[in-house]
């Protein structure tokens, strides 16, 4: 008989798998004690939460555009000092140097908002880079006119051409607003960092300019500043992934006409007067003490205090609304600005004045961060660069007025009495914040950050 094949052989049926997969796990025997439940993870093994600044710069592209922007922003503290040293050193006239820099400041106040409007309409890369090239050519023209003894009027024309310099700080804040849309806490940290960066650049810029002009040749500060500006803007605008989207035809009203904006600009004007008067009066006081060369270091301490306070303020989560916080910040600034006045009037000591300025500077960054946050919330969608530049224009106008008031007080009263001007300017800003921010302007608080 033929032997049976494998097909003919009956195959045993496999046992059915349990439907409950928990039955697959080994079960403890009844006689063995049950295993203790797993202990919760200890605090040491739990992942540590990142700090606010680390979380901020972990965003894709944030470090790259920040690095380029800082390079471009450093010359903002160099150009005025470099121009004064260069013109006064070769032409022998501080009056001419002051008039030229004042002309550039006035031209910037007029041109900068228009440049920012074009940036909002056509994009940062398309507008900021050509505007920077034009401004750099103006700086180089000023350098050549000074070096080759051109007529005085050419200095005014050349320096006025630098007014097309884009507001690099405003463009950086616009990128943060785009990346952090809807996250008020992270935007608070970003604004605090930007204010600290402003203070750092305006602290290091004049020192670097004075070093270059004194060590090499009078035109060195302007030349290096122009190279840094162009390099930084090229690096900054190359980061297209973080650039805010372009809105060719924004339906919103102009930022200047937005609810709550004009009171904020008045606050910026008065706050700028604090900065302008403090700079002039401090230089005059140090000169009266026979230490004019130390004025830059003394003013740097004020910027250092503001920089440190800005970084600390960004790591905090202040209580209350941004709107209600502004009067408190201005009240703190008014109170702390009395310290330099008391140090100068009661002691006449430059070291004590330096310590008082370090403390007084700590009120600057929180005030500016709060003000700029309100400006962001008041600015219509798609017009943020223009709104931020209007605030900077208000600050520049206040700096010019404060410089004039401080200089007049020093000349007609005394250098120590000049420190009353920053106190009065801070008090004026506080009064404006208390009076003009009435119920009709509550829209500035209800808007989400954008």
XYZ file of C-alpha atoms in Angstrom:
450
model
C 0.000 0.000 0.000
C 1.232 3.394 -0.716
C 2.363 5.219 2.297
C 0.251 8.226 3.388
C 1.460 11.647 2.322
C 1.785 14.744 4.570
C -1.539 15.893 3.132
C -3.189 12.808 4.514
C -1.668 13.176 7.978
C -4.006 14.917 10.428
C -2.428 18.155 11.820
C -2.932 18.928 15.511
C -5.007 21.994 16.262
C -2.983 24.792 18.004
C -4.271 26.024 21.307
C -6.379 29.167 21.152
C -4.647 32.394 22.212
C -6.215 34.285 25.074
C -8.160 37.336 24.062
C -6.925 39.244 27.111
C -3.270 39.991 26.516
C -2.718 40.459 30.203
C -2.953 36.664 30.507
C 0.315 36.411 28.574
C 2.216 38.030 31.396
C 3.639 35.655 33.993
C 1.321 35.406 36.952
C 2.688 35.173 40.472
C 2.153 31.924 42.209
C -0.312 31.975 45.068
C 2.408 31.068 47.502
C 4.785 33.857 46.466
C 4.296 37.354 47.821
C 2.980 39.920 45.379
C 5.569 42.265 43.862
C 5.568 45.812 45.227
C 4.247 48.507 42.856
C 6.888 50.502 40.976
C 8.019 53.552 42.897
C 7.408 56.936 41.292
C 10.335 58.643 39.573
C 12.487 60.597 41.924
C 12.782 64.378 41.433
C 16.409 63.947 40.429
C 15.425 61.740 37.466
C 12.637 64.075 36.248
C 13.595 66.238 33.244
C 14.524 69.781 34.186
C 12.413 72.526 32.699
C 14.270 74.878 30.396
C 14.696 78.495 31.371
C 12.766 81.194 29.505
C 15.748 82.390 27.474
C 16.798 78.866 26.498
C 13.264 78.098 25.350
C 13.314 81.338 23.383
C 16.500 80.572 21.487
C 15.584 76.949 20.881
C 13.133 78.209 18.257
C 14.400 77.379 14.744
C 16.324 80.288 13.253
C 16.202 82.455 16.388
C 19.924 82.352 17.113
C 20.894 83.072 13.524
C 18.790 86.208 13.058
C 19.688 87.442 16.553
C 23.422 87.174 15.839
C 23.111 89.162 12.616
C 20.919 91.755 14.273
C 23.342 92.309 17.146
C 26.181 92.917 14.676
C 24.012 95.421 12.808
C 22.830 97.105 15.999
C 26.250 97.729 17.548
C 27.081 100.621 15.154
C 23.972 102.489 16.356
C 25.994 103.484 19.409
C 29.087 104.246 17.358
C 28.060 106.625 14.594
C 27.287 109.768 16.599
C 30.407 109.551 18.743
C 32.552 108.721 15.712
C 31.151 111.668 13.760
C 31.748 114.111 16.621
C 35.329 112.918 17.179
C 36.070 112.853 13.460
C 34.652 116.299 12.632
C 35.836 118.068 15.779
C 39.295 116.540 15.481
C 39.848 117.633 11.899
C 37.812 120.855 11.722
C 38.427 122.007 15.300
C 34.761 122.821 15.946
C 32.453 120.998 18.329
C 29.659 123.332 17.246
C 29.958 122.088 13.668
C 30.135 118.483 14.819
C 27.038 118.909 16.995
C 25.107 120.608 14.196
C 25.943 117.831 11.743
C 24.842 115.064 14.121
C 21.671 116.996 15.000
C 20.849 117.240 11.304
C 21.254 113.495 10.940
C 18.987 112.946 13.941
C 16.293 115.198 12.485
C 16.541 113.479 9.090
C 16.209 110.078 10.753
C 13.081 111.189 12.593
C 11.486 112.059 9.245
C 12.753 109.214 7.054
C 12.719 106.245 9.458
C 8.899 105.805 9.655
C 8.680 105.800 5.853
C 11.437 103.201 5.621
C 9.629 101.057 8.193
C 6.373 101.362 6.252
C 8.113 100.039 3.149
C 9.575 97.184 5.199
C 6.073 96.182 6.334
C 4.718 96.438 2.812
C 7.473 94.724 0.809
C 9.445 92.690 3.349
C 12.566 93.122 5.449
C 15.001 91.651 2.926
C 13.748 93.675 -0.058
C 13.852 97.049 1.715
C 16.314 96.848 4.623
C 19.303 95.759 2.554
C 19.079 98.512 -0.141
C 18.333 101.111 2.561
C 21.426 99.988 4.469
C 23.602 100.193 1.365
C 22.436 103.783 0.798
C 23.126 104.679 4.446
C 26.595 103.106 4.309
C 27.386 105.138 1.201
C 26.363 108.241 3.145
C 28.755 107.315 5.959
C 31.596 106.740 3.506
C 30.807 110.053 1.798
C 31.010 111.818 5.169
C 34.340 110.146 5.849
C 35.769 111.249 2.495
C 34.433 114.794 2.827
C 36.047 115.180 6.246
C 39.339 113.634 5.182
C 39.705 115.704 2.015
C 38.529 119.039 3.459
C 35.264 119.384 1.536
C 32.999 122.387 2.292
C 30.953 122.233 5.482
C 27.635 121.880 3.701
C 28.757 118.530 2.253
C 29.039 117.141 5.774
C 25.377 117.936 6.436
C 24.269 116.369 3.157
C 26.358 113.225 3.629
C 25.259 112.608 7.211
C 21.605 113.228 6.326
C 21.886 110.381 3.797
C 22.448 107.947 6.659
C 18.835 108.502 7.752
C 17.783 105.504 5.624
C 19.388 103.163 8.170
C 16.624 100.659 9.006
C 15.411 100.176 12.556
C 17.184 96.874 13.185
C 15.833 96.560 16.713
C 12.280 97.025 15.474
C 12.756 94.393 12.759
C 14.058 91.926 15.345
C 11.064 92.581 17.614
C 8.764 92.069 14.617
C 10.300 88.642 14.052
C 9.765 87.673 17.672
C 6.136 88.814 17.436
C 5.702 86.631 14.356
C 7.346 83.569 15.914
C 5.642 83.912 19.310
C 2.210 84.966 18.165
C -0.276 84.464 20.991
C 2.349 83.573 23.627
C 2.396 86.657 25.850
C 4.904 85.249 28.351
C 7.463 84.309 25.715
C 6.992 87.660 23.982
C 7.652 89.406 27.302
C 10.962 87.517 27.551
C 11.836 88.390 23.951
C 11.095 92.093 24.460
C 13.200 92.098 27.613
C 16.099 90.515 25.775
C 15.833 93.068 22.970
C 15.903 95.941 25.439
C 18.935 94.440 27.174
C 20.597 94.127 23.757
C 19.864 97.792 23.062
C 21.507 98.791 26.310
C 24.503 96.546 25.660
C 25.074 98.000 22.190
C 24.719 101.587 23.381
C 27.111 100.768 26.222
C 29.810 99.175 24.052
C 29.332 101.281 20.908
C 30.664 104.622 22.204
C 33.584 102.899 23.943
C 34.534 101.047 20.758
C 34.177 104.208 18.656
C 36.353 106.260 20.987
C 38.988 103.501 21.044
C 39.123 103.196 17.255
C 39.234 106.936 16.612
C 41.882 107.510 19.270
C 44.073 104.508 18.544
C 44.146 104.451 14.752
C 42.832 107.508 12.869
C 39.829 109.846 13.305
C 37.805 108.150 10.568
C 38.310 104.614 11.915
C 35.111 104.587 14.023
C 32.892 105.576 11.113
C 34.584 103.094 8.768
C 34.297 100.120 11.133
C 30.711 101.061 12.021
C 29.716 101.103 8.343
C 31.280 97.672 7.760
C 29.568 96.190 10.823
C 26.187 97.649 9.835
C 26.295 96.246 6.310
C 27.600 92.854 7.446
C 24.974 92.525 10.162
C 22.056 93.477 7.923
C 23.241 91.030 5.224
C 23.352 88.205 7.780
C 20.039 89.245 9.321
C 18.056 89.526 6.094
C 19.493 86.215 4.836
C 17.407 84.416 7.491
C 14.222 84.252 5.432
C 12.522 81.471 7.424
C 11.842 83.774 10.399
C 10.882 86.865 8.395
C 7.302 88.053 9.021
C 4.924 87.630 6.087
C 4.442 90.574 3.755
C 1.107 92.385 3.732
C 1.132 94.563 0.596
C -2.173 96.276 1.362
C -2.854 96.286 5.064
C -6.517 97.101 5.770
C -5.717 98.580 9.175
C -5.367 102.252 9.911
C -1.997 103.943 10.162
C -0.204 103.205 13.465
C -0.106 106.884 14.384
C -3.922 106.968 14.288
C -4.418 103.710 16.194
C -6.147 103.958 19.597
C -3.663 104.372 22.400
C -0.654 105.031 20.164
C -0.379 108.812 20.544
C -0.277 108.735 24.367
C 2.469 106.112 24.112
C 4.458 108.335 21.751
C 4.210 111.184 24.255
C 5.537 108.809 26.925
C 8.395 107.870 24.576
C 9.140 111.556 23.999
C 9.383 112.248 27.743
C 11.389 109.067 28.361
C 13.836 110.017 25.620
C 14.343 113.339 27.365
C 15.531 111.387 30.413
C 18.234 109.686 28.338
C 19.347 112.781 26.436
C 19.597 115.049 29.451
C 21.353 112.435 31.594
C 24.087 111.966 28.991
C 24.849 115.665 28.580
C 24.674 116.459 32.286
C 26.893 113.517 33.263
C 29.577 114.560 30.776
C 29.420 118.138 32.059
C 29.629 117.006 35.691
C 32.637 114.768 35.020
C 34.306 117.633 33.131
C 33.707 119.981 36.066
C 35.369 117.432 38.349
C 38.380 117.267 36.044
C 37.615 113.713 34.840
C 35.948 114.200 31.486
C 37.619 111.074 30.087
C 35.794 109.016 32.731
C 32.344 110.183 31.595
C 32.010 107.316 29.128
C 32.698 104.713 31.808
C 30.264 106.374 34.202
C 27.501 106.378 31.591
C 28.326 102.768 30.743
C 27.419 101.830 34.316
C 23.921 103.202 33.794
C 23.560 101.088 30.648
C 24.965 98.069 32.498
C 22.353 98.449 35.227
C 19.611 98.635 32.625
C 20.979 95.610 30.751
C 21.063 93.473 33.910
C 17.588 94.599 34.935
C 16.250 93.833 31.459
C 17.519 90.241 31.529
C 16.137 89.721 35.044
C 12.810 91.290 34.090
C 12.545 88.923 31.123
C 12.953 85.869 33.362
C 10.120 87.069 35.618
C 6.372 86.938 35.117
C 5.218 90.321 36.454
C 1.797 90.424 38.039
C -0.994 92.568 36.677
C -1.735 93.810 33.200
C 0.831 95.501 31.007
C -1.278 98.642 30.946
C -1.425 98.960 34.721
C 2.289 98.164 34.979
C 3.475 101.191 32.989
C 2.689 103.861 35.646
C 4.447 101.756 38.265
C 7.543 101.428 36.080
C 7.583 105.173 35.427
C 7.127 105.875 39.139
C 10.123 103.668 39.866
C 12.159 105.459 37.209
C 11.230 108.859 38.656
C 12.244 107.755 42.147
C 15.546 106.201 41.086
C 16.482 109.189 38.918
C 16.629 111.260 42.088
C 19.654 109.235 43.255
C 22.141 110.781 40.775
C 20.743 114.233 41.571
C 21.276 113.708 45.293
C 24.732 112.203 44.788
C 25.855 115.145 42.662
C 24.247 117.894 44.724
C 25.094 116.609 48.205
C 28.491 114.971 47.729
C 29.947 116.123 44.411
C 31.659 112.728 44.215
C 32.077 111.114 40.802
C 32.372 107.543 42.214
C 29.152 107.990 44.187
C 27.491 109.376 41.079
C 28.612 106.270 39.164
C 26.996 104.019 41.773
C 23.815 106.077 41.703
C 23.656 105.826 37.912
C 24.068 102.044 38.129
C 21.002 101.874 40.384
C 19.046 104.426 38.365
C 19.646 102.483 35.167
C 17.813 99.479 36.599
C 14.490 101.256 36.075
C 15.133 101.901 32.386
C 14.730 98.434 30.883
C 11.462 97.463 32.647
C 9.963 100.801 31.612
C 11.029 100.434 27.987
C 9.953 96.772 27.793
C 6.487 97.669 29.095
C 6.208 100.649 26.749
C 7.269 98.648 23.688
C 4.852 95.842 24.574
C 2.001 98.357 24.632
C 3.206 99.778 21.314
C 3.083 96.284 19.820
C -0.456 95.773 21.064
C -1.598 99.166 19.793
C -0.103 98.748 16.314
C -2.503 97.427 13.631
C -1.812 94.021 12.136
C 0.820 94.107 9.410
C 2.246 97.528 10.413
C 4.488 96.483 13.308
C 7.786 97.808 11.918
C 6.207 101.184 11.328
C 4.694 101.283 14.814
C 7.954 100.341 16.504
C 9.855 102.920 14.445
C 7.385 105.625 15.474
C 8.227 104.801 19.091
C 11.958 105.047 18.329
C 11.334 108.365 16.563
C 9.613 109.643 19.705
C 12.613 108.562 21.752
C 15.004 110.339 19.370
C 12.967 113.523 19.559
C 12.989 113.307 23.342
C 16.745 112.739 23.388
C 17.247 115.901 21.347
C 14.970 117.942 23.628
C 16.537 116.493 26.767
C 20.035 117.242 25.520
C 19.094 120.860 24.876
C 17.385 121.257 28.275
C 20.236 119.594 30.115
C 22.845 121.698 28.349
C 20.965 124.931 29.099
C 20.642 124.024 32.798
C 24.323 123.153 33.083
C 25.386 126.391 31.411
C 23.021 128.748 33.296
C 22.780 127.013 36.701
C 25.276 124.237 37.476
C 26.222 120.725 36.470
C 24.768 119.285 39.680
C 21.481 121.107 39.119
C 21.337 119.599 35.640
C 20.473 116.222 37.147
C 17.070 117.654 38.039
C 16.180 117.612 34.332
C 16.013 113.774 34.053
C 13.888 113.686 37.211
C 11.488 116.241 35.740
C 11.338 114.359 32.427
C 10.583 111.042 34.167
C 7.907 112.774 36.247
C 6.367 114.171 33.062
C 6.251 110.680 31.524
C 4.544 109.391 34.681
C 1.987 112.188 34.564
C 1.227 111.457 30.911
C 0.745 107.747 31.658
C -1.642 108.527 34.520
C -3.682 111.183 32.690
C -3.805 110.043 29.068
C -4.379 106.330 29.575
C -8.024 106.688 30.410
C -10.930 104.295 29.832
C -11.120 105.274 26.144
C -7.766 103.638 25.500
C -8.481 100.253 27.045
C -8.161 98.657 23.625
C -4.419 98.603 24.074
C -4.810 96.023 26.810
C -7.461 93.860 25.217
C -5.503 93.196 22.042
C -3.521 90.019 21.736
C 0.165 90.382 20.970
C 0.965 90.132 17.273
